[in-house]
CSV table of N, CA and C in Angstrom, one decimal:
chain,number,residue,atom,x,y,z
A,146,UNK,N,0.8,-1.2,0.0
A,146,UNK,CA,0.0,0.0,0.0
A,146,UNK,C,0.9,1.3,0.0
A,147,UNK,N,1.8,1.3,1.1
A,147,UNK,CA,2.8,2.4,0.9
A,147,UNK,C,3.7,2.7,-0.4
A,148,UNK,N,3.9,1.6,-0.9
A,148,UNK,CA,5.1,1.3,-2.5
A,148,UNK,C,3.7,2.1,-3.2
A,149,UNK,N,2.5,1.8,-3.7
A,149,UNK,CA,1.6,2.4,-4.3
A,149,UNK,C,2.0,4.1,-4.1
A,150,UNK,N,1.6,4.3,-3.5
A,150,UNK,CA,1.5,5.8,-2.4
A,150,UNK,C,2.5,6.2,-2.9
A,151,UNK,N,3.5,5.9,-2.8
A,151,UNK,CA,5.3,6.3,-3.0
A,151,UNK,C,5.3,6.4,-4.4
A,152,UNK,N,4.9,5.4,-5.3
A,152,UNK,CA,5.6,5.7,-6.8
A,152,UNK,C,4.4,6.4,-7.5
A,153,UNK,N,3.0,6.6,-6.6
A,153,UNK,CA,2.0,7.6,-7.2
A,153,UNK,C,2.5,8.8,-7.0
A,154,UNK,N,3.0,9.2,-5.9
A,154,UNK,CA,3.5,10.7,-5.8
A,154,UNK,C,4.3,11.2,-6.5
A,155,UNK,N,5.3,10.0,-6.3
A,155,UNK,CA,6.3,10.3,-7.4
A,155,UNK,C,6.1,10.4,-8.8
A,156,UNK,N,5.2,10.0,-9.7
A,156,UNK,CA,4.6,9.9,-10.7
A,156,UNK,C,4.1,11.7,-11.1
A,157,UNK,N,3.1,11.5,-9.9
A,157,UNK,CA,2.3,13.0,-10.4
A,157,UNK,C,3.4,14.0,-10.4
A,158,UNK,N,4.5,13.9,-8.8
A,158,UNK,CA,5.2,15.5,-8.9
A,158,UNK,C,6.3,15.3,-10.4
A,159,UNK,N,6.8,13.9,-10.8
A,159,UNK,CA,7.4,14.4,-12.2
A,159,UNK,C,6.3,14.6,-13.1
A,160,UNK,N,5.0,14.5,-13.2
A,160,UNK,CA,4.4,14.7,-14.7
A,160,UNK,C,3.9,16.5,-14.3
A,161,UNK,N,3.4,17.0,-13.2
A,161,UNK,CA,4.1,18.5,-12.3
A,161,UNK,C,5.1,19.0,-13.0
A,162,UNK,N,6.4,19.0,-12.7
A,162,UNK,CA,7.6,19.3,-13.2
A,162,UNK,C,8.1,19.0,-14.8
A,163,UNK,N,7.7,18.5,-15.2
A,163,UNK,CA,7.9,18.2,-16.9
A,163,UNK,C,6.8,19.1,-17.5
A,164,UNK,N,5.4,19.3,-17.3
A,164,UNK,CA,4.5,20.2,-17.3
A,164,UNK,C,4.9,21.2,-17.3
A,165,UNK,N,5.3,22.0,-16.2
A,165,UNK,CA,6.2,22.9,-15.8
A,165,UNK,C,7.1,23.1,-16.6
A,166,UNK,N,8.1,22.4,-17.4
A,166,UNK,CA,9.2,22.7,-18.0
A,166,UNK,C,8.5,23.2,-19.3
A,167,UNK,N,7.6,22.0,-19.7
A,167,UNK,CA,7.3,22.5,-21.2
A,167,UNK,C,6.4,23.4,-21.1
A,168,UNK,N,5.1,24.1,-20.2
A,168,UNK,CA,5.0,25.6,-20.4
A,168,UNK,C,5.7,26.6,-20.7
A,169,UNK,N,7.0,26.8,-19.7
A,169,UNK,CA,8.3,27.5,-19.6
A,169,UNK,C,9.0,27.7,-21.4
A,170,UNK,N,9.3,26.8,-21.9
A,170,UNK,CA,9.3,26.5,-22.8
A,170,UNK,C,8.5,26.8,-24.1
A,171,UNK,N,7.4,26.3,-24.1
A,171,UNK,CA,6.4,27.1,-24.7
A,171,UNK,C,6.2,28.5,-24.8
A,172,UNK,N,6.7,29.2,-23.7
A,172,UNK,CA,6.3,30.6,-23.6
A,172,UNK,C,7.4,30.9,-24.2
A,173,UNK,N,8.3,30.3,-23.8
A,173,UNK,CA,9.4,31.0,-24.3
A,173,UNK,C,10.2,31.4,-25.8
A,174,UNK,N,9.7,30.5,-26.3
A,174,UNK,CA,9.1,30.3,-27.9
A,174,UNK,C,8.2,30.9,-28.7
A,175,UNK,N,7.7,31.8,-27.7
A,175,UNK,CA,5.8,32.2,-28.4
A,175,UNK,C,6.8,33.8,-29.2
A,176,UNK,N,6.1,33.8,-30.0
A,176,UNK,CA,6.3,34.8,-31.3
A,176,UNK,C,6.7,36.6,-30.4
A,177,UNK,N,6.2,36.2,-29.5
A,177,UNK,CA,5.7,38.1,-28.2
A,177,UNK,C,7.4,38.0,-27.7
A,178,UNK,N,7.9,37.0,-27.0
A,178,UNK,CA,9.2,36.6,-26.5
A,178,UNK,C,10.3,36.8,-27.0
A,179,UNK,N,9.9,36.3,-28.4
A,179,UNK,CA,11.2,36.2,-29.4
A,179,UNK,C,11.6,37.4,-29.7
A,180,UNK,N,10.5,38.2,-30.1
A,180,UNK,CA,10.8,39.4,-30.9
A,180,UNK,C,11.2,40.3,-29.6
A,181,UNK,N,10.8,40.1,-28.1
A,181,UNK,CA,11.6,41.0,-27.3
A,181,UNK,C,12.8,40.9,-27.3
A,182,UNK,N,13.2,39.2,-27.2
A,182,UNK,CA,14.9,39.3,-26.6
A,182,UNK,C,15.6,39.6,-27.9
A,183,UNK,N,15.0,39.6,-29.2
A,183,UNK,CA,15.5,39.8,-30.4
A,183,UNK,C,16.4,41.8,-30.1
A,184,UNK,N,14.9,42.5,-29.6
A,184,UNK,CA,14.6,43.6,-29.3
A,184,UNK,C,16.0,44.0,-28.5
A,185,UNK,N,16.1,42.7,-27.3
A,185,UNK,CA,16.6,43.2,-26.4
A,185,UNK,C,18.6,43.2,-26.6
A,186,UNK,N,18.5,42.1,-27.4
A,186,UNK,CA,20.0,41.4,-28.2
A,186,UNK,C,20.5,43.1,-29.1
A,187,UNK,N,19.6,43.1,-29.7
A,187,UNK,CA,20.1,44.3,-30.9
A,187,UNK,C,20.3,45.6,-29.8
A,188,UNK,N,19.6,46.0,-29.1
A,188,UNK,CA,20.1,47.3,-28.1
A,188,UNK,C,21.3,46.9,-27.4
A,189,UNK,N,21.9,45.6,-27.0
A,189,UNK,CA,22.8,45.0,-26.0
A,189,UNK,C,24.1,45.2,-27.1
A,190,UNK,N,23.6,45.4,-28.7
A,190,UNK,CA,24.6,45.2,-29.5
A,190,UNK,C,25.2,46.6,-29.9
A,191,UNK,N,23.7,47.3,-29.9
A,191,UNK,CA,24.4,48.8,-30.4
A,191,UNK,C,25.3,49.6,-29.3
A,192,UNK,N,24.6,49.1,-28.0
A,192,UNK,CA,25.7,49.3,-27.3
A,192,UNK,C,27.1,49.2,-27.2
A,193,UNK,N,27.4,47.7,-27.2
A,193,UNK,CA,29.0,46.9,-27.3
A,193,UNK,C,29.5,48.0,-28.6
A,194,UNK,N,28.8,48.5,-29.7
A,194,UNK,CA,29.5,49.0,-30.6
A,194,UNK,C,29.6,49.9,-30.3
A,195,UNK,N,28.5,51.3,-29.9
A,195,UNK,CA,29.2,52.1,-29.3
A,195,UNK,C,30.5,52.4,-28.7
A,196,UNK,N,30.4,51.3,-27.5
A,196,UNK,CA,31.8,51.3,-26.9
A,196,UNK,C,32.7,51.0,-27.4
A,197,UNK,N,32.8,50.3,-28.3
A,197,UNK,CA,33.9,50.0,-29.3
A,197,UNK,C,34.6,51.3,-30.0
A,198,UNK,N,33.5,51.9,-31.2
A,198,UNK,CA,33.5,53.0,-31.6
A,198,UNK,C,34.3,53.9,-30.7
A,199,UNK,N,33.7,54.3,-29.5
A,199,UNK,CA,34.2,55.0,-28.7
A,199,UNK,C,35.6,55.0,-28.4
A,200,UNK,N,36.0,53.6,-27.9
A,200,UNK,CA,37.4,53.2,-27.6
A,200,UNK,C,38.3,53.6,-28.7
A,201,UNK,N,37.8,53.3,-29.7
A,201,UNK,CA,38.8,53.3,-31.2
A,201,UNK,C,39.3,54.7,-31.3
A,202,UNK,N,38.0,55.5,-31.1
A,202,UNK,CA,38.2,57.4,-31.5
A,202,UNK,C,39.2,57.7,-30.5
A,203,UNK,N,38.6,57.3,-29.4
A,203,UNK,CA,39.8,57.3,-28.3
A,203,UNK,C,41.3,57.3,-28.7
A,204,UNK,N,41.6,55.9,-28.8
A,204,UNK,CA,43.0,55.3,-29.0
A,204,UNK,C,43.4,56.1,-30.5
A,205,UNK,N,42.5,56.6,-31.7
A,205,UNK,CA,42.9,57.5,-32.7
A,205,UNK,C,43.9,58.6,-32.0
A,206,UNK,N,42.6,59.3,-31.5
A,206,UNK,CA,43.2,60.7,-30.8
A,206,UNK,C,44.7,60.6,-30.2
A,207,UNK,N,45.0,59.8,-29.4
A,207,UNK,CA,46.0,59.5,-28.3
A,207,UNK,C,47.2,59.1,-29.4
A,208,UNK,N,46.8,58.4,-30.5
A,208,UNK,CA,48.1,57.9,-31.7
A,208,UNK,C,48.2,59.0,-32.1
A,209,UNK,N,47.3,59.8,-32.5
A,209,UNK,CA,47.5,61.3,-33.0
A,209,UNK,C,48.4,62.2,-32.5
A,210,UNK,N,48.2,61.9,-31.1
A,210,UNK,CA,48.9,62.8,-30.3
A,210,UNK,C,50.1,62.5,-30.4
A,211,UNK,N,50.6,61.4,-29.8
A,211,UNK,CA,51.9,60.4,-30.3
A,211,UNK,C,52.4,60.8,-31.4
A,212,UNK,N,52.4,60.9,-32.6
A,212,UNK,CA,52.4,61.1,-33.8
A,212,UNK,C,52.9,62.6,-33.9
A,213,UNK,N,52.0,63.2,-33.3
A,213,UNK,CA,52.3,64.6,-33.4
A,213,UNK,C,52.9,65.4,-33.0
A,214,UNK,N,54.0,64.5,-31.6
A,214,UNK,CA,54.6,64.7,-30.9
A,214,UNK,C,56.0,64.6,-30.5
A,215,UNK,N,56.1,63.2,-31.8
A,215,UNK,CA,57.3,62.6,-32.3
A,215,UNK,C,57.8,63.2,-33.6
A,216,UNK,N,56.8,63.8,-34.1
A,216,UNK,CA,56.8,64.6,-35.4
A,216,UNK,C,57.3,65.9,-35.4
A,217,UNK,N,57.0,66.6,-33.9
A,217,UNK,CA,57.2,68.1,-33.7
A,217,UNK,C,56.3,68.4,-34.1
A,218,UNK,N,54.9,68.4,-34.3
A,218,UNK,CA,53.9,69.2,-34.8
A,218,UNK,C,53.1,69.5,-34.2
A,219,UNK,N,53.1,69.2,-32.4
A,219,UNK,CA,52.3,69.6,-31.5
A,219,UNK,C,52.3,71.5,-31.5
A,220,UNK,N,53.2,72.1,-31.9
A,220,UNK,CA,52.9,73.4,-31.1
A,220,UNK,C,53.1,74.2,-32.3
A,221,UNK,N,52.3,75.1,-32.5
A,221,UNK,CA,52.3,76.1,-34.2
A,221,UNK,C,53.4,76.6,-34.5
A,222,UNK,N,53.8,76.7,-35.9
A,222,UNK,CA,54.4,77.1,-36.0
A,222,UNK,C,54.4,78.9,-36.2
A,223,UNK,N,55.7,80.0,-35.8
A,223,UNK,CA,54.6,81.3,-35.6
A,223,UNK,C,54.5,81.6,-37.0
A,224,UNK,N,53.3,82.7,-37.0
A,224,UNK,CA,52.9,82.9,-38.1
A,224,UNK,C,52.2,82.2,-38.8
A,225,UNK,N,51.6,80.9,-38.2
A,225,UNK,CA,51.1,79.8,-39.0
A,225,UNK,C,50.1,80.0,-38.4
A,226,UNK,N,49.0,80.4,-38.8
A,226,UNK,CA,47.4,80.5,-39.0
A,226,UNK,C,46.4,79.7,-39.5
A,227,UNK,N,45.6,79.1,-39.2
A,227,UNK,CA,44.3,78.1,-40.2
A,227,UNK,C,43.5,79.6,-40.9
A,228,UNK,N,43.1,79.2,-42.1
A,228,UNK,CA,42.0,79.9,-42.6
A,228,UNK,C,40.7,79.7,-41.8
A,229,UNK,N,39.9,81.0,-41.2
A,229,UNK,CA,38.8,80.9,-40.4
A,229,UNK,C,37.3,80.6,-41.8
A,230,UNK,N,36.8,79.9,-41.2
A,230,UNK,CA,35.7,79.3,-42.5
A,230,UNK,C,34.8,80.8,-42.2
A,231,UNK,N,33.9,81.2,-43.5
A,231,UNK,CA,33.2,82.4,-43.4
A,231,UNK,C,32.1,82.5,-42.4
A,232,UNK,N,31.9,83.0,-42.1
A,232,UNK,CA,30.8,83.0,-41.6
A,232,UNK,C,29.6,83.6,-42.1
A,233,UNK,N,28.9,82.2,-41.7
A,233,UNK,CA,27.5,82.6,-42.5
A,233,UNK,C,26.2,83.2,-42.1
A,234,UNK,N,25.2,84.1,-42.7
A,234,UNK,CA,24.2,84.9,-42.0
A,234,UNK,C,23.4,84.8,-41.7
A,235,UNK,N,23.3,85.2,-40.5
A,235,UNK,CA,21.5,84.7,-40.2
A,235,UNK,C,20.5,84.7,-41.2
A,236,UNK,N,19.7,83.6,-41.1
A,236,UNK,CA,18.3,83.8,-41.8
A,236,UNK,C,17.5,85.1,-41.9
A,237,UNK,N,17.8,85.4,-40.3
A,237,UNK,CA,16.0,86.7,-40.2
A,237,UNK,C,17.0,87.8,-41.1
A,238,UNK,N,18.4,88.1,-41.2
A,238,UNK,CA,19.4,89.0,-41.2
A,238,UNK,C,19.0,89.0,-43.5
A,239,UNK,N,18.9,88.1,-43.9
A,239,UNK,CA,18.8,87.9,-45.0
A,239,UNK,C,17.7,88.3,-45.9
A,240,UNK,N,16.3,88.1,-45.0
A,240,UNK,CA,15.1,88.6,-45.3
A,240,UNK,C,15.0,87.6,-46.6
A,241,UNK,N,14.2,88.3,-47.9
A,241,UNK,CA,13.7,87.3,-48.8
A,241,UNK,C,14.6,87.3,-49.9
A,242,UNK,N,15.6,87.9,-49.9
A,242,UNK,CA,16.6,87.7,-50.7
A,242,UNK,C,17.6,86.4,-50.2
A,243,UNK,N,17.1,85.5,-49.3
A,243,UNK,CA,18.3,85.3,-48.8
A,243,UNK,C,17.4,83.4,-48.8
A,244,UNK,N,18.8,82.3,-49.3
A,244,UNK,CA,17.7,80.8,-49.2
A,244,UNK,C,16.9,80.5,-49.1
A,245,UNK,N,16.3,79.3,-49.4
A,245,UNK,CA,14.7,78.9,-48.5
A,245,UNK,C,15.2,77.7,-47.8
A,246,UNK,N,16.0,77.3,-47.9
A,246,UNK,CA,16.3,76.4,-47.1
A,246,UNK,C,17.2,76.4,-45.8
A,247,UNK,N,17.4,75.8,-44.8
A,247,UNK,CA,18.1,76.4,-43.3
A,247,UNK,C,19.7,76.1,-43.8
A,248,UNK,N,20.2,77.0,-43.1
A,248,UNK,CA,21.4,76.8,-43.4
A,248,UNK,C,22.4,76.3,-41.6
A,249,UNK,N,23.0,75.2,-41.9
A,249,UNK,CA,23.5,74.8,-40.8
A,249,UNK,C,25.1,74.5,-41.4
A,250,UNK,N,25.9,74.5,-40.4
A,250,UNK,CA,27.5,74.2,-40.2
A,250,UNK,C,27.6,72.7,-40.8
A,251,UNK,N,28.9,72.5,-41.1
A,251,UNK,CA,28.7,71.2,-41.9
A,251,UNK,C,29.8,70.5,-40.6
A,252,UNK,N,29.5,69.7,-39.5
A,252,UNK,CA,30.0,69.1,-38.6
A,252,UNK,C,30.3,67.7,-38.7
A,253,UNK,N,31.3,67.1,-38.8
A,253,UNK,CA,31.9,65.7,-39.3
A,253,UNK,C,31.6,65.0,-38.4
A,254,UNK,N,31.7,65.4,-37.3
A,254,UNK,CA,32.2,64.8,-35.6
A,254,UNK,C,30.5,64.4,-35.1
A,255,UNK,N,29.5,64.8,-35.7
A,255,UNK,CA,28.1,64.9,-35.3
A,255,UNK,C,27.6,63.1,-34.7
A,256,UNK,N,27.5,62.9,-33.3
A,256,UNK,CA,26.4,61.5,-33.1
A,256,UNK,C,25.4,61.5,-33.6
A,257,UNK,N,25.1,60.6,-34.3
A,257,UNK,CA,23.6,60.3,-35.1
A,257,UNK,C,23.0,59.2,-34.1
């Protein structure tokens, strides 16, 4: 009577726990799931590259510097000037003689 009792219990709490696994399972497969951790993978990724990105610009700069330093070209030479880019006029300052379209600085360095 107790052997009965014993391998009944045992019976239900595995067919319990296998139940349990394959809901788990099931859910975890369901089309709502996927497309989150898909969701969640590609943000985990743009990240990692950001930081990469970042590290790289980094390590540029610092070779640069190196470079520029072993080179002698860290400190101006005198009389040595950059051309200043023109500067350009305000819109309101232009009135209707002046583009239709906005005029903005052309920045290389810009985060998108």
């Amino acid at each position: 009577m107790f052997r009965r009792a014993f391998w009944f219990t045992t019976g239900a709490a595995a067919g319990v726990w296998a139940t349990t696994k394959v809901q788990r399972k099931i859910r975890a497969l369901a089309p709502d799931a996927l497309a989150v951790r898909a969701a969640d993978k590609a943000v985990e990724g743009g990240h990692k590259l950001r930081e990469f990105a970042l590290d790289v610009r980094a390590g540029m700069a610092q070779r640069e510097g190196e470079l520029k330093d072993a080179l002698g070209l860290s400190a101006p030479l005198p009389g040595d000037r950059r051309p200043e880019l023109p500067v350009q006029p305000d819109r309101r300052q232009l009135g209707a003689s002046g583009p239709a379209y906005p005029i903005r600085p052309y920045d290389r360095n810009e985060d998108h």
